[in-house]
Amino acid sequence: MAMTRLEHGSLVGLFCAALALQIVSVVPCHAQGRVSGVAFGDAAWNVSDYRAPDSLAFRFRRVQFTFDNDLDSLFAIRFQLEADENELTSKGRIAPYIKQAWLRWSGLGSVGDLLMGLQPTPLAVVAEGIWGYRSLEKTILDLHGLGGTTDMGVALQQVPTAPRPLGWHLMVMNGNGLKPENNSSKKVALSVPVRLNEWVIEAMADFEGEPGPADKWTAKLFTGWQNGANAFGLESFRRVNGAAGIAGA
């Protein structure tokens, strides 16, 4: 029986090695691949209910594995896996899931970069760059579940720089976050950041036309300051749900 398991494992290993070689063979020789990862964990002690099964526990708050590849001077890709204790398999084990999978095309010049696939949304890209400890706490809109920070769609993005302080991030997406699309409506979001030395000011708005009277839109104003490891951010927003004032909706 042990011999059977060994042979099966060897076959799996050979298959994985062959697959890896095949993937490497189709990547152009000028491609620049980068692998990175991050992991944050907690040691938790529930003093109010010390008899609970998980009153003293060690947990992963977030684990990420990211692969970036510059295919050439115009195209780049990213594939990112994430895992935490909020996503479990049917057997109760931590399950990794796809957090990002996109293709970037930088062939539009001053218009910006075109991104296609599962990617960060305009909801929090600018704020998360200044927020600092994103692994410990979410941004305001993300914390209250008022929009997904990652979604499937197409975006046009121009990052603000010192020579070009005005930027933009326009995206058309499913509006269902990391979950598959389940309706015919789409969500549109636009972020317009302006960077002035150490300061950045961003105006953002999104709209999602749900079936019936369930339309919803969000407007946000973010102001941030960053100097090395020091940063400060202030975020204010307004959210309107079209069905909120309709009885029985």
C-alpha positions as a LaTeX table, in Angstrom:
\begin{tabular}{lrrr}
\hline
Residue & $x$ (\AA) & $y$ (\AA) & $z$ (\AA) \\
\hline
Met1 & 0.00 & 0.00 & 0.00 \\
Ala2 & 2.87 & 2.32 & 0.86 \\
Met3 & 4.46 & 1.50 & $-2.52$ \\
Thr4 & 1.23 & 2.51 & $-4.27$ \\
Arg5 & 1.18 & 5.88 & $-2.57$ \\
Leu6 & 4.83 & 6.45 & $-3.43$ \\
Glu7 & 4.28 & 5.66 & $-7.09$ \\
His8 & 1.21 & 7.89 & $-7.21$ \\
Gly9 & 3.12 & 10.74 & $-5.59$ \\
Ser10 & 5.98 & 10.29 & $-8.04$ \\
Leu11 & 3.62 & 10.48 & $-11.00$ \\
Val12 & 2.04 & 13.64 & $-9.60$ \\
Gly13 & 5.47 & 15.15 & $-9.07$ \\
Leu14 & 6.55 & 14.35 & $-12.62$ \\
Phe15 & 3.33 & 15.84 & $-13.98$ \\
Cys16 & 3.79 & 19.05 & $-11.98$ \\
Ala17 & 7.42 & 19.32 & $-13.13$ \\
Ala18 & 6.38 & 18.83 & $-16.76$ \\
Leu19 & 3.65 & 21.46 & $-16.36$ \\
Ala20 & 6.12 & 23.90 & $-14.83$ \\
Leu21 & 8.53 & 23.37 & $-17.72$ \\
Gln22 & 5.71 & 23.93 & $-20.20$ \\
Ile23 & 4.73 & 27.20 & $-18.52$ \\
Val24 & 8.32 & 28.41 & $-18.50$ \\
Ser25 & 8.75 & 27.49 & $-22.15$ \\
Val26 & 5.90 & 29.76 & $-23.29$ \\
Val27 & 7.17 & 32.80 & $-21.36$ \\
Pro28 & 9.28 & 35.06 & $-23.61$ \\
Cys29 & 12.97 & 35.18 & $-22.76$ \\
His30 & 12.75 & 38.93 & $-22.10$ \\
Ala31 & 10.01 & 38.52 & $-19.46$ \\
Gln32 & 10.80 & 39.70 & $-15.93$ \\
Gly33 & 9.02 & 37.57 & $-13.31$ \\
Arg34 & 8.82 & 38.50 & $-9.63$ \\
Val35 & 7.45 & 36.41 & $-6.76$ \\
Ser36 & 6.44 & 37.99 & $-3.46$ \\
Gly37 & 4.41 & 37.07 & $-0.42$ \\
Val38 & 3.12 & 38.39 & 2.86 \\
Ala39 & 1.68 & 36.77 & 5.97 \\
Phe40 & 0.14 & 38.29 & 9.08 \\
Gly41 & $-0.98$ & 36.31 & 12.10 \\
Asp42 & $-2.60$ & 36.83 & 15.49 \\
Ala43 & $-2.23$ & 35.35 & 18.94 \\
Ala44 & $-5.72$ & 35.78 & 20.44 \\
Trp45 & $-6.80$ & 35.36 & 24.08 \\
Asn46 & $-10.50$ & 35.75 & 24.92 \\
Val47 & $-10.41$ & 36.63 & 28.63 \\
Ser48 & $-14.19$ & 37.13 & 28.85 \\
Asp49 & $-14.90$ & 33.52 & 27.83 \\
Tyr50 & $-11.78$ & 31.56 & 28.66 \\
Arg51 & $-13.63$ & 28.24 & 28.46 \\
Ala52 & $-14.49$ & 28.62 & 24.78 \\
Pro53 & $-12.66$ & 26.20 & 22.44 \\
Asp54 & $-10.89$ & 29.07 & 20.68 \\
Ser55 & $-10.35$ & 31.31 & 23.70 \\
Leu56 & $-6.59$ & 30.97 & 23.19 \\
Ala57 & $-5.59$ & 30.54 & 19.57 \\
Phe58 & $-3.08$ & 31.41 & 16.89 \\
Arg59 & $-4.59$ & 32.56 & 13.58 \\
Phe60 & $-3.64$ & 33.78 & 10.15 \\
Arg61 & $-5.18$ & 37.16 & 9.47 \\
Arg62 & $-3.93$ & 37.22 & 5.89 \\
Val63 & $-1.59$ & 35.22 & 3.68 \\
Gln64 & $-0.80$ & 36.34 & 0.14 \\
Phe65 & 1.26 & 34.91 & $-2.70$ \\
Thr66 & 1.82 & 37.19 & $-5.70$ \\
Phe67 & 3.41 & 36.56 & $-9.09$ \\
Asp68 & 4.15 & 39.58 & $-11.31$ \\
Asn69 & 5.57 & 39.36 & $-14.81$ \\
Asp70 & 6.55 & 42.11 & $-17.24$ \\
Leu71 & 6.03 & 40.30 & $-20.53$ \\
Asp72 & 7.54 & 43.17 & $-22.52$ \\
Ser73 & 7.58 & 46.97 & $-22.52$ \\
Leu74 & 3.79 & 47.14 & $-23.03$ \\
Phe75 & 2.24 & 44.10 & $-21.33$ \\
Ala76 & 2.37 & 42.97 & $-17.70$ \\
Ile77 & 0.41 & 40.40 & $-15.69$ \\
Arg78 & $-0.32$ & 39.69 & $-12.04$ \\
Phe79 & $-1.66$ & 36.55 & $-10.38$ \\
Gln80 & $-2.33$ & 36.66 & $-6.64$ \\
Leu81 & $-3.64$ & 34.06 & $-4.19$ \\
Glu82 & $-4.92$ & 34.92 & $-0.74$ \\
Ala83 & $-6.02$ & 32.89 & 2.27 \\
Asp84 & $-7.48$ & 33.66 & 5.69 \\
Glu85 & $-9.68$ & 31.95 & 8.24 \\
Asn86 & $-12.85$ & 33.48 & 6.79 \\
Glu87 & $-12.68$ & 31.16 & 3.76 \\
Leu88 & $-12.80$ & 27.44 & 4.61 \\
Thr89 & $-13.18$ & 24.20 & 2.70 \\
Ser90 & $-15.99$ & 21.71 & 3.36 \\
Lys91 & $-13.61$ & 19.98 & 5.81 \\
Gly92 & $-12.99$ & 23.20 & 7.73 \\
Arg93 & $-9.51$ & 23.87 & 6.37 \\
Ile94 & $-8.23$ & 27.27 & 5.24 \\
Ala95 & $-8.94$ & 27.63 & 1.51 \\
Pro96 & $-6.85$ & 29.86 & $-0.77$ \\
Tyr97 & $-8.72$ & 31.87 & $-3.39$ \\
Ile98 & $-7.82$ & 34.07 & $-6.36$ \\
Lys99 & $-7.53$ & 37.70 & $-5.24$ \\
Gln100 & $-6.11$ & 39.22 & $-8.43$ \\
Ala101 & $-5.59$ & 38.01 & $-12.00$ \\
Trp102 & $-5.17$ & 40.78 & $-14.56$ \\
Leu103 & $-3.40$ & 41.91 & $-17.72$ \\
Arg104 & $-2.07$ & 45.47 & $-18.09$ \\
Trp105 & $-1.48$ & 47.14 & $-21.46$ \\
Ser106 & 0.55 & 50.36 & $-21.46$ \\
Gly107 & 0.15 & 51.12 & $-25.14$ \\
Leu108 & $-2.20$ & 54.11 & $-24.86$ \\
Gly109 & 0.44 & 56.68 & $-23.98$ \\
Ser110 & $-0.79$ & 59.66 & $-21.96$ \\
Val111 & $-4.34$ & 58.26 & $-21.87$ \\
Gly112 & $-3.27$ & 55.72 & $-19.24$ \\
Asp113 & $-2.97$ & 51.96 & $-18.83$ \\
Leu114 & $-5.70$ & 49.50 & $-19.79$ \\
Leu115 & $-6.32$ & 46.73 & $-17.24$ \\
Met116 & $-8.46$ & 43.65 & $-17.87$ \\
Gly117 & $-9.43$ & 40.94 & $-15.39$ \\
Leu118 & $-9.79$ & 40.58 & $-11.63$ \\
Gln119 & $-8.19$ & 43.76 & $-10.31$ \\
Pro120 & $-8.26$ & 46.45 & $-7.57$ \\
Thr121 & $-11.19$ & 48.86 & $-7.92$ \\
Pro122 & $-11.14$ & 52.68 & $-7.64$ \\
Leu123 & $-12.82$ & 52.33 & $-4.23$ \\
Ala124 & $-9.62$ & 52.09 & $-2.25$ \\
Val125 & $-6.51$ & 52.07 & $-4.48$ \\
Val126 & $-5.40$ & 55.59 & $-3.52$ \\
Ala127 & $-6.43$ & 55.33 & 0.14 \\
Glu128 & $-4.75$ & 51.95 & 0.66 \\
Gly129 & $-1.49$ & 53.39 & $-0.66$ \\
Ile130 & $-1.45$ & 55.81 & 2.27 \\
Trp131 & $-3.49$ & 53.88 & 4.84 \\
Gly132 & $-0.39$ & 52.05 & 6.00 \\
Tyr133 & $-1.39$ & 49.04 & 8.06 \\
Arg134 & $-3.87$ & 47.59 & 5.55 \\
Ser135 & $-3.19$ & 44.15 & 6.99 \\
Leu136 & $-4.56$ & 45.26 & 10.36 \\
Glu137 & $-7.51$ & 47.40 & 9.37 \\
Lys138 & $-9.51$ & 48.11 & 6.25 \\
Thr139 & $-10.31$ & 51.50 & 4.78 \\
Ile140 & $-13.64$ & 53.05 & 5.81 \\
Leu141 & $-15.77$ & 52.00 & 2.82 \\
Asp142 & $-14.28$ & 48.51 & 2.75 \\
Leu143 & $-14.77$ & 48.10 & 6.51 \\
His144 & $-18.49$ & 48.88 & 6.23 \\
Gly145 & $-18.97$ & 46.64 & 3.18 \\
Leu146 & $-19.97$ & 49.50 & 0.87 \\
Gly147 & $-18.03$ & 48.16 & $-2.09$ \\
Gly148 & $-15.47$ & 45.61 & $-3.11$ \\
Thr149 & $-11.77$ & 46.48 & $-3.30$ \\
Thr150 & $-11.31$ & 43.83 & $-6.01$ \\
Asp151 & $-13.66$ & 43.06 & $-8.91$ \\
Met152 & $-13.79$ & 41.63 & $-12.43$ \\
Gly153 & $-13.87$ & 44.21 & $-15.18$ \\
Val154 & $-12.03$ & 46.62 & $-17.48$ \\
Ala155 & $-10.29$ & 49.78 & $-16.28$ \\
Leu156 & $-8.37$ & 52.79 & $-17.58$ \\
Gln157 & $-5.83$ & 54.02 & $-15.03$ \\
Gln158 & $-3.39$ & 56.92 & $-14.93$ \\
Val159 & $-1.36$ & 57.11 & $-11.71$ \\
Pro160 & $-0.59$ & 60.72 & $-10.60$ \\
Thr161 & 3.11 & 61.61 & $-10.52$ \\
Ala162 & 5.18 & 64.74 & $-9.86$ \\
Pro163 & 5.40 & 65.69 & $-13.57$ \\
Arg164 & 1.73 & 64.75 & $-14.07$ \\
Pro165 & $-0.12$ & 65.47 & $-10.78$ \\
Leu166 & $-3.60$ & 64.71 & $-12.14$ \\
Gly167 & $-4.60$ & 61.07 & $-12.39$ \\
Trp168 & $-7.71$ & 59.02 & $-13.04$ \\
His169 & $-9.07$ & 55.51 & $-12.60$ \\
Leu170 & $-12.21$ & 54.61 & $-14.56$ \\
Met171 & $-13.57$ & 51.07 & $-14.26$ \\
Val172 & $-16.58$ & 49.11 & $-15.50$ \\
Met173 & $-17.06$ & 45.96 & $-13.42$ \\
Asn174 & $-19.49$ & 43.24 & $-12.38$ \\
Gly175 & $-20.03$ & 44.82 & $-8.96$ \\
Asn176 & $-19.99$ & 41.46 & $-7.18$ \\
Gly177 & $-16.45$ & 41.51 & $-5.83$ \\
Leu178 & $-14.68$ & 38.16 & $-5.87$ \\
Lys179 & $-17.92$ & 36.28 & $-6.50$ \\
Pro180 & $-19.17$ & 35.37 & $-10.02$ \\
Glu181 & $-21.64$ & 37.75 & $-11.65$ \\
Asn182 & $-25.27$ & 36.96 & $-10.80$ \\
Asn183 & $-27.23$ & 39.72 & $-12.59$ \\
Ser184 & $-27.20$ & 41.74 & $-15.81$ \\
Ser185 & $-26.31$ & 45.08 & $-14.22$ \\
Lys186 & $-22.82$ & 46.56 & $-14.14$ \\
Lys187 & $-21.05$ & 48.94 & $-11.79$ \\
Val188 & $-19.17$ & 52.04 & $-12.96$ \\
Ala189 & $-16.62$ & 53.81 & $-10.78$ \\
Leu190 & $-14.40$ & 56.86 & $-11.33$ \\
Ser191 & $-11.56$ & 58.09 & $-9.13$ \\
Val192 & $-9.73$ & 61.39 & $-9.80$ \\
Pro193 & $-6.67$ & 61.84 & $-7.56$ \\
Val194 & $-4.41$ & 64.90 & $-7.50$ \\
Arg195 & $-0.93$ & 64.61 & $-5.99$ \\
Leu196 & 0.77 & 67.75 & $-4.67$ \\
Asn197 & 4.19 & 66.87 & $-3.26$ \\
Glu198 & 3.46 & 64.93 & $-0.05$ \\
Trp199 & $-0.31$ & 65.45 & $-0.28$ \\
Val200 & $-2.93$ & 63.62 & $-2.33$ \\
Ile201 & $-6.59$ & 64.61 & $-2.72$ \\
Glu202 & $-9.03$ & 62.19 & $-4.33$ \\
Ala203 & $-12.66$ & 62.46 & $-5.41$ \\
Met204 & $-14.37$ & 59.13 & $-6.15$ \\
Ala205 & $-17.88$ & 58.12 & $-7.18$ \\
Asp206 & $-19.53$ & 54.88 & $-8.29$ \\
Phe207 & $-22.97$ & 53.82 & $-9.49$ \\
Glu208 & $-24.60$ & 50.43 & $-9.85$ \\
Gly209 & $-27.92$ & 50.08 & $-11.63$ \\
Glu210 & $-29.62$ & 47.16 & $-9.95$ \\
Pro211 & $-32.84$ & 45.68 & $-11.40$ \\
Gly212 & $-35.93$ & 47.58 & $-10.25$ \\
Pro213 & $-35.63$ & 50.47 & $-7.77$ \\
Ala214 & $-32.48$ & 49.10 & $-6.10$ \\
Asp215 & $-29.94$ & 51.48 & $-7.68$ \\
Lys216 & $-27.11$ & 52.57 & $-5.39$ \\
Trp217 & $-24.35$ & 55.13 & $-5.63$ \\
Thr218 & $-21.42$ & 56.25 & $-3.51$ \\
Ala219 & $-19.40$ & 59.46 & $-3.36$ \\
Lys220 & $-16.13$ & 59.79 & $-1.48$ \\
Leu221 & $-13.54$ & 62.46 & $-0.71$ \\
Phe222 & $-10.12$ & 61.39 & 0.54 \\
Thr223 & $-7.23$ & 63.55 & 1.74 \\
Gly224 & $-3.89$ & 61.98 & 2.59 \\
Trp225 & $-0.38$ & 63.04 & 3.56 \\
Gln226 & 2.68 & 60.80 & 3.37 \\
Asn227 & 6.31 & 61.39 & 4.21 \\
Gly228 & 8.40 & 58.24 & 4.39 \\
Ala229 & 6.96 & 55.95 & 7.06 \\
Asn230 & 4.70 & 58.72 & 8.39 \\
Ala231 & 1.20 & 59.07 & 6.94 \\
Phe232 & $-2.18$ & 60.61 & 7.67 \\
Gly233 & $-5.51$ & 60.05 & 5.96 \\
Leu234 & $-9.02$ & 61.45 & 6.26 \\
Glu235 & $-11.91$ & 59.85 & 4.36 \\
Ser236 & $-15.52$ & 61.02 & 4.15 \\
Phe237 & $-18.30$ & 59.48 & 2.07 \\
Arg238 & $-22.00$ & 59.45 & 1.25 \\
Arg239 & $-23.88$ & 56.30 & 0.28 \\
Val240 & $-27.42$ & 56.21 & $-1.16$ \\
Asn241 & $-29.39$ & 53.00 & $-1.65$ \\
Gly242 & $-32.33$ & 53.56 & $-4.01$ \\
Ala243 & $-34.58$ & 50.98 & $-2.32$ \\
Ala244 & $-33.96$ & 52.21 & 1.22 \\
Gly245 & $-36.97$ & 54.52 & 1.23 \\
Ile246 & $-39.38$ & 52.07 & $-0.41$ \\
Ala247 & $-41.60$ & 50.05 & 1.90 \\
Gly248 & $-41.08$ & 46.33 & 1.53 \\
Ala249 & $-37.98$ & 46.76 & $-0.67$ \\
\hline
\end{tabular}
